[in-house]
């Protein structure tokens, strides 16, 4: 039996009652973090242009976060997902280079707007179902197992379509056969590569949204009876034979279904940059705290990383046409920022910082070196040389904020409030408090309508923030 069918059958049957309490709570934490980072980016470069285009593309029942325009469910998924991914502040799986909430939550809430009567229990089951598909497919790839990277394709932006299709199918009440059709129809639209990361393109922040949009569209197509690939994962030209040349771990696709849940391994970022930069940032901050030096004391910094780290974020910092994207994917910039400010925050992505001559000069003194002895996916070793010759060194395998070193709920709420403040006066203290309550309590909501209303302010509030 193809894994597509087995996963479709499992996710179709999944209910809130099947989930441990910790997994139920994880749904609320994922929702809080995903929406928060989306609010902060509601008007970010690329997002505002996409939002303006989308309003002209379609009309429908699904709301765009913050502005509240109503568009078709796939279109709302695209825009809201792009918002949530735009600042590189979204969640990251502790074992996998995958973003979960940015894919499944916008899909779930877009369909919920179009489905009166949808409950938080429906949403939680759909979120968990989508996360299972996304992560199990990633675990099966050569790239996860440390062999040959991901061959140039962006893992989230390819397998996310299967996940969004699964989550949307669950929200639409499709049976197992319909869910399998949705996955096959999503596979027909699969795409996503890493070239835009190397070139600093704004479309990087839209790639998960583009494929999540395709997944939602696929679920609606399946509901209408349209057919696609049946064996989309393991068929002769299915995902694992086409993208992985048949070299994959079939067992992990369906092993232990229902006894463990991937959403429990989700961590949340402390910095609005690519997760590959975070161990380097943490190492520099640890050294600063212990030795008490300042940026002015630094002669040079060497950052040694695994092939995965250096390949993703090891290029010399060049702002290019999109300095925000370049900064988010640069160890040079992020380490320099940590040295200068003691943190890396949303404000550090502003042009006044990313183009600042002093910061760029310091970034040029950060050299990134591949060290093949560092075999862990996130492994990073930092050597800081101070003026006078003193050398300080720190190695980290992972960054803080992962599932095994999680942010507390209070820290997540503080992050949410900071992100909501970046959205401007549209989100008053009362509205933010209400969103925190609704999002953390998402699985237990009797109706999702109050959450939709809280995410889409009244026209008067929108005008006030314009």
XYZ file of C-alpha atoms in Angstrom:
466
model
C 0.000 0.000 0.000
C 1.403 3.393 -0.993
C 2.188 5.678 1.961
C -0.174 8.254 0.454
C -3.127 5.998 1.187
C -1.977 5.044 4.682
C -1.392 8.661 5.684
C -4.713 9.706 4.171
C -6.539 7.047 6.157
C -4.779 8.023 9.378
C -5.279 11.769 9.050
C -8.931 11.329 8.038
C -9.658 9.386 11.252
C -7.655 11.675 13.557
C -9.671 13.588 16.174
C -8.874 15.822 19.138
C -9.635 12.903 21.459
C -6.702 10.992 19.947
C -4.188 13.644 21.018
C -2.268 13.770 24.309
C -2.759 16.929 26.353
C 0.761 18.104 25.494
C -0.002 17.817 21.785
C -3.238 19.747 22.204
C -1.300 22.501 23.977
C 1.315 22.444 21.203
C -1.437 23.362 18.704
C -2.210 26.521 20.650
C 1.452 27.488 20.989
C 1.993 26.943 17.262
C -1.054 29.078 16.451
C 0.082 31.906 18.749
C 3.574 32.048 17.294
C 2.479 31.748 13.655
C -0.120 34.477 13.859
C 2.213 36.747 15.820
C 5.027 36.667 13.282
C 2.433 37.144 10.548
C 1.090 40.315 12.176
C 4.591 41.771 12.342
C 5.022 41.298 8.583
C 1.580 42.411 7.401
C 3.073 45.257 5.361
C 6.598 43.917 4.732
C 8.217 44.284 1.300
C 6.705 41.753 -1.043
C 3.780 41.039 1.270
C 1.994 44.331 0.687
C 2.358 43.983 -3.086
C 1.077 40.418 -2.894
C -1.880 41.516 -0.761
C -2.803 44.264 -3.207
C -2.626 41.827 -6.099
C -4.672 39.194 -4.300
C -7.608 41.494 -3.675
C -7.879 41.947 -7.427
C -7.494 38.255 -8.151
C -10.468 36.880 -6.266
C -13.402 37.453 -3.977
C -14.495 34.919 -1.435
C -15.191 34.109 2.223
C -11.656 33.939 3.632
C -10.055 36.847 5.476
C -6.613 38.327 5.050
C -5.068 38.803 8.472
C -4.877 42.392 9.728
C -6.590 44.083 6.769
C -9.637 41.804 6.620
C -10.263 41.767 2.870
C -12.236 38.707 1.777
C -10.772 36.496 -0.929
C -10.934 32.862 -2.036
C -9.492 30.300 0.442
C -6.404 29.437 -1.658
C -5.600 33.123 -2.101
C -5.985 33.874 1.609
C -3.683 30.948 2.343
C -1.029 32.368 0.016
C -1.079 35.858 1.521
C -1.351 34.863 5.185
C 1.329 32.204 4.826
C 3.645 34.697 3.123
C 3.076 37.117 6.004
C 3.940 34.448 8.555
C 7.140 33.447 6.741
C 8.296 36.885 5.609
C 10.495 37.777 8.569
C 12.121 34.348 9.068
C 10.661 34.464 12.587
C 8.365 31.458 12.210
C 8.739 28.108 13.954
C 11.385 25.516 13.148
C 11.226 21.793 13.797
C 13.876 20.665 16.260
C 15.105 17.807 14.053
C 14.220 19.034 10.588
C 14.845 22.220 8.573
C 11.080 22.614 8.220
C 8.546 25.319 9.054
C 5.179 23.867 10.081
C 2.808 26.577 11.277
C 3.357 28.799 8.256
C 1.995 26.000 6.068
C -0.833 24.399 8.016
C -2.353 27.235 10.069
C -3.124 29.662 7.194
C -4.675 26.753 5.276
C -6.811 25.699 8.230
C -8.061 29.207 9.036
C -8.745 30.052 5.385
C -10.968 26.984 5.030
C -12.564 27.669 8.424
C -13.738 31.082 7.182
C -15.508 29.292 4.338
C -17.019 26.600 6.553
C -19.526 27.921 9.107
C -19.592 25.774 12.213
C -15.915 24.780 12.173
C -14.607 24.275 15.709
C -11.270 24.480 17.424
C -11.282 20.689 17.695
C -11.563 20.491 13.899
C -8.692 22.938 13.538
C -6.444 21.116 16.003
C -6.953 17.764 14.274
C -6.235 19.377 10.896
C -3.104 21.133 12.185
C -1.692 17.924 13.660
C -2.582 15.983 10.501
C -0.773 18.464 8.273
C 2.285 18.502 10.540
C 2.492 14.707 10.477
C 2.531 14.585 6.692
C 5.019 17.428 6.344
C 7.549 16.043 8.803
C 7.271 12.373 7.908
C 7.934 13.176 4.270
C 10.956 15.286 5.274
C 12.307 12.554 7.574
C 12.216 10.077 4.693
C 14.403 12.166 2.393
C 18.142 11.802 1.782
C 18.591 15.402 2.905
C 17.277 14.716 6.402
C 19.569 11.708 6.684
C 22.570 13.915 5.881
C 23.222 12.677 2.355
C 23.718 15.185 -0.484
C 21.612 17.952 1.027
C 18.286 18.543 -0.662
C 19.628 18.600 -4.233
C 18.764 22.295 -4.536
C 15.076 22.047 -3.759
C 13.573 23.769 -0.740
C 12.068 21.023 1.440
C 9.333 23.098 3.095
C 8.312 24.584 -0.234
C 7.908 21.182 -1.877
C 6.381 18.818 0.663
C 4.275 21.596 2.191
C 1.687 21.105 -0.529
C 0.955 17.592 0.728
C 0.573 18.974 4.252
C -1.691 21.860 3.304
C -3.825 19.560 1.177
C -4.172 17.145 4.101
C -5.077 19.892 6.582
C -7.575 21.493 4.204
C -9.123 18.104 3.389
C -9.578 17.469 7.113
C -11.283 20.855 7.530
C -13.542 20.147 4.550
C -14.563 16.783 6.001
C -13.226 14.721 3.093
C -12.998 10.964 3.579
C -9.741 9.026 3.240
C -10.152 8.627 -0.513
C -10.805 12.333 -0.910
C -7.763 13.175 1.201
C -5.622 10.918 -0.968
C -6.978 12.648 -4.073
C -6.108 16.012 -2.531
C -2.515 14.907 -1.947
C -2.232 13.740 -5.551
C -3.652 16.984 -6.864
C -1.210 18.901 -4.693
C 1.690 16.874 -6.070
C 0.689 17.948 -9.578
C 1.575 21.509 -8.498
C 4.762 20.791 -6.489
C 7.660 23.201 -6.835
C 10.164 25.146 -4.782
C 13.937 25.565 -4.938
C 16.759 27.330 -3.132
C 17.942 29.631 -5.928
C 15.931 32.569 -4.620
C 17.812 32.266 -1.312
C 21.168 32.580 -3.077
C 19.895 35.489 -5.176
C 18.143 37.286 -2.292
C 14.717 37.278 -3.944
C 11.609 38.382 -2.069
C 9.818 35.294 -3.377
C 11.720 33.300 -0.712
C 9.151 34.522 1.811
C 6.314 33.398 -0.473
C 7.458 29.894 -1.370
C 5.665 28.089 1.494
C 2.582 30.182 0.730
C 2.642 29.324 -2.948
C 2.702 25.610 -2.272
C 0.214 25.868 0.625
C -2.102 27.755 -1.725
C -1.757 24.862 -4.160
C -2.576 22.388 -1.382
C -5.776 24.187 -0.431
C -6.765 24.442 -4.074
C -6.117 20.698 -4.386
C -8.419 19.915 -1.456
C -11.265 21.874 -3.023
C -10.629 20.201 -6.353
C -10.737 16.799 -4.665
C -13.991 17.750 -2.948
C -15.413 18.509 -6.399
C -14.481 15.004 -7.587
C -11.424 15.887 -9.661
C -8.820 13.128 -9.665
C -5.039 13.203 -9.677
C -2.141 10.895 -8.877
C -3.172 8.079 -6.536
C 0.311 6.972 -5.502
C 1.712 10.490 -5.209
C 4.472 9.588 -2.759
C 5.815 6.197 -3.762
C 4.532 5.641 -7.281
C 6.872 5.149 -10.242
C 6.989 8.912 -10.763
C 5.839 9.845 -7.277
C 7.596 12.342 -5.055
C 10.255 10.012 -3.665
C 11.207 8.565 -7.019
C 11.228 11.897 -8.821
C 12.808 14.160 -6.174
C 14.887 11.531 -4.353
C 15.608 9.083 -7.176
C 14.076 6.318 -5.095
C 16.576 6.742 -2.244
C 14.394 7.308 0.782
C 13.406 5.721 4.087
C 9.960 4.272 3.455
C 9.540 3.035 7.017
C 9.492 6.457 8.672
C 6.592 7.586 6.501
C 4.119 5.539 8.510
C 5.967 4.099 11.531
C 4.319 4.673 14.925
C 1.392 6.623 13.514
C -0.695 7.879 16.407
C 1.830 7.002 19.118
C 3.968 10.117 18.642
C 3.233 13.439 16.992
C 5.656 15.645 15.090
C 4.113 18.886 16.338
C 5.573 18.072 19.748
C 9.063 18.615 18.252
C 8.398 22.157 17.079
C 10.561 24.932 18.472
C 10.124 28.685 18.251
C 12.688 31.230 17.146
C 14.289 33.826 19.362
C 15.604 35.778 16.365
C 13.901 36.834 13.080
C 16.551 35.207 10.896
C 17.281 31.864 9.262
C 17.586 29.157 11.928
C 21.036 28.259 10.573
C 22.323 31.554 12.013
C 20.974 30.978 15.514
C 23.719 28.739 17.002
C 26.306 31.298 15.868
C 24.318 34.150 17.426
C 23.886 32.238 20.693
C 27.596 31.339 20.814
C 28.674 34.973 20.348
C 26.225 36.192 22.980
C 27.454 33.536 25.426
C 31.061 34.622 24.888
C 30.158 38.286 25.316
C 28.329 37.579 28.551
C 31.212 35.524 29.951
C 34.171 37.669 28.850
C 32.580 41.122 28.923
C 34.030 42.409 25.655
C 32.332 44.837 23.248
C 32.206 45.013 19.468
C 35.010 47.570 19.533
C 37.274 44.965 21.159
C 36.829 42.459 18.322
C 39.582 41.978 15.772
C 37.869 39.175 13.850
C 35.370 36.348 14.130
C 35.588 32.917 12.553
C 32.427 30.855 12.344
C 32.931 27.185 11.526
C 29.839 25.359 10.354
C 28.631 22.123 8.878
C 28.155 21.934 5.135
C 24.461 22.535 5.678
C 25.053 25.705 7.720
C 27.715 27.213 5.471
C 25.803 26.403 2.316
C 22.688 28.177 3.565
C 24.046 31.216 5.456
C 27.812 31.338 4.867
C 28.068 33.791 1.993
C 29.727 37.176 2.640
C 27.131 39.794 3.544
C 26.088 41.836 0.511
C 22.791 43.738 0.913
C 21.963 43.563 -2.783
C 18.470 44.518 -3.975
C 16.748 43.029 -0.903
C 18.952 43.790 2.112
C 16.416 42.406 4.587
C 16.519 38.958 2.989
C 20.297 39.120 2.630
C 20.642 40.002 6.320
C 18.336 37.190 7.435
C 20.474 34.645 5.595
C 23.896 35.938 6.599
C 25.988 34.721 9.507
C 28.190 37.735 8.931
C 25.375 40.215 9.443
C 23.643 38.412 12.298
C 26.846 37.764 14.253
C 27.913 41.399 13.756
C 24.500 42.559 14.965
C 24.732 40.364 18.060
C 28.166 41.828 18.795
C 26.929 45.396 18.392
C 23.526 45.229 20.108
C 23.509 42.114 22.269
C 20.546 40.693 20.353
C 18.993 40.333 16.899
C 15.528 41.894 16.744
C 12.912 42.924 14.222
C 14.299 46.457 14.205
C 17.649 45.077 13.014
C 16.017 44.231 9.683
C 15.238 47.883 8.950
C 17.265 49.504 6.133
C 18.821 51.894 8.656
C 20.521 48.853 10.186
C 21.021 46.500 7.231
C 22.734 49.282 5.233
C 24.582 50.826 8.176
C 28.318 51.234 7.267
C 29.535 50.373 10.765
C 27.530 47.156 10.852
C 28.596 46.195 7.347
C 32.250 46.807 8.271
C 31.946 44.554 11.303
C 30.143 41.912 9.226
C 33.100 41.894 6.821
C 35.314 40.773 9.719
C 33.200 37.654 10.192
C 34.581 34.746 8.153
C 32.481 31.614 7.675
C 34.386 28.367 7.133
C 33.074 24.906 6.344
C 34.358 22.283 8.770
C 33.557 18.735 7.678
C 34.278 17.494 11.185
C 31.049 19.216 12.256
C 28.555 16.574 11.249
C 25.460 17.819 13.056
C 22.985 19.622 10.848
C 23.121 22.829 12.929
C 26.654 22.405 14.337
C 28.559 25.689 14.683
C 31.844 26.686 16.313
C 32.674 30.353 16.862
C 36.169 31.752 17.482
C 36.380 35.416 18.478
C 39.805 37.058 18.331
C 40.076 40.216 20.397
C 42.475 43.066 19.817
C 45.674 42.024 21.552
C 45.346 38.433 20.372
C 43.139 36.801 22.998
C 40.994 34.053 21.460
C 37.622 32.897 22.763
C 35.825 29.838 21.483
C 32.339 28.299 21.839
C 30.662 25.375 20.047
C 26.915 24.720 19.860
C 24.987 21.887 18.260
C 21.589 23.590 18.408
C 20.185 26.953 19.401
C 17.941 27.777 22.313
C 14.230 27.811 21.583
C 14.118 24.281 20.168
C 11.734 21.728 21.607
C 14.371 20.429 24.033
C 15.184 24.004 25.162
C 11.763 25.566 24.604
C 10.594 29.101 25.041
C 8.181 29.293 27.945
C 4.576 30.282 27.324
C 5.347 33.672 28.901
C 8.244 34.142 26.471
C 5.994 33.209 23.544
C 3.379 35.698 24.702
C 6.045 38.406 25.005
C 7.213 37.619 21.472
C 3.600 37.802 20.263
C 3.082 41.210 21.876
C 6.280 42.527 20.300
C 5.145 41.279 16.894
C 1.648 42.724 17.308
C 3.167 46.097 18.213
C 4.984 46.027 14.867
C 1.573 45.848 13.156
C 0.756 49.344 14.437
C -2.254 50.786 16.300
C -4.672 48.377 14.622
C -3.942 45.924 17.431
C -4.820 47.558 20.730
C -3.839 46.037 24.063
C -7.347 44.637 24.454
C -7.288 43.081 20.985
C -3.871 41.553 21.615
C -5.045 40.118 24.939
C -8.068 38.634 23.197
C -5.918 37.067 20.474
C -3.559 35.524 23.022
C -6.532 33.938 24.762
C -8.116 32.665 21.555
C -4.933 31.319 20.001
C -3.594 29.505 23.049
C -7.072 28.070 23.584
C -7.626 27.257 19.898
C -8.267 23.505 20.289
C -11.054 24.156 22.780
C -12.940 26.864 20.870
C -16.566 26.003 20.158
C -16.412 28.209 17.053
C -13.538 29.680 15.066
C -15.499 32.779 14.099
C -14.348 34.900 17.092
C -10.739 34.210 16.118
C -11.401 35.232 12.523
C -12.993 38.465 13.712
C -10.085 39.259 16.050
C -7.606 38.747 13.213
C -9.473 41.121 10.893
C -10.026 44.545 12.511
C -12.996 46.710 11.722
C -12.591 49.175 8.798
C -12.289 52.124 11.172
C -9.303 50.529 12.918
C -7.683 49.790 9.567
C -8.053 53.426 8.490
C -6.512 54.578 11.778
C -3.390 52.485 11.148
C -3.013 53.457 7.501
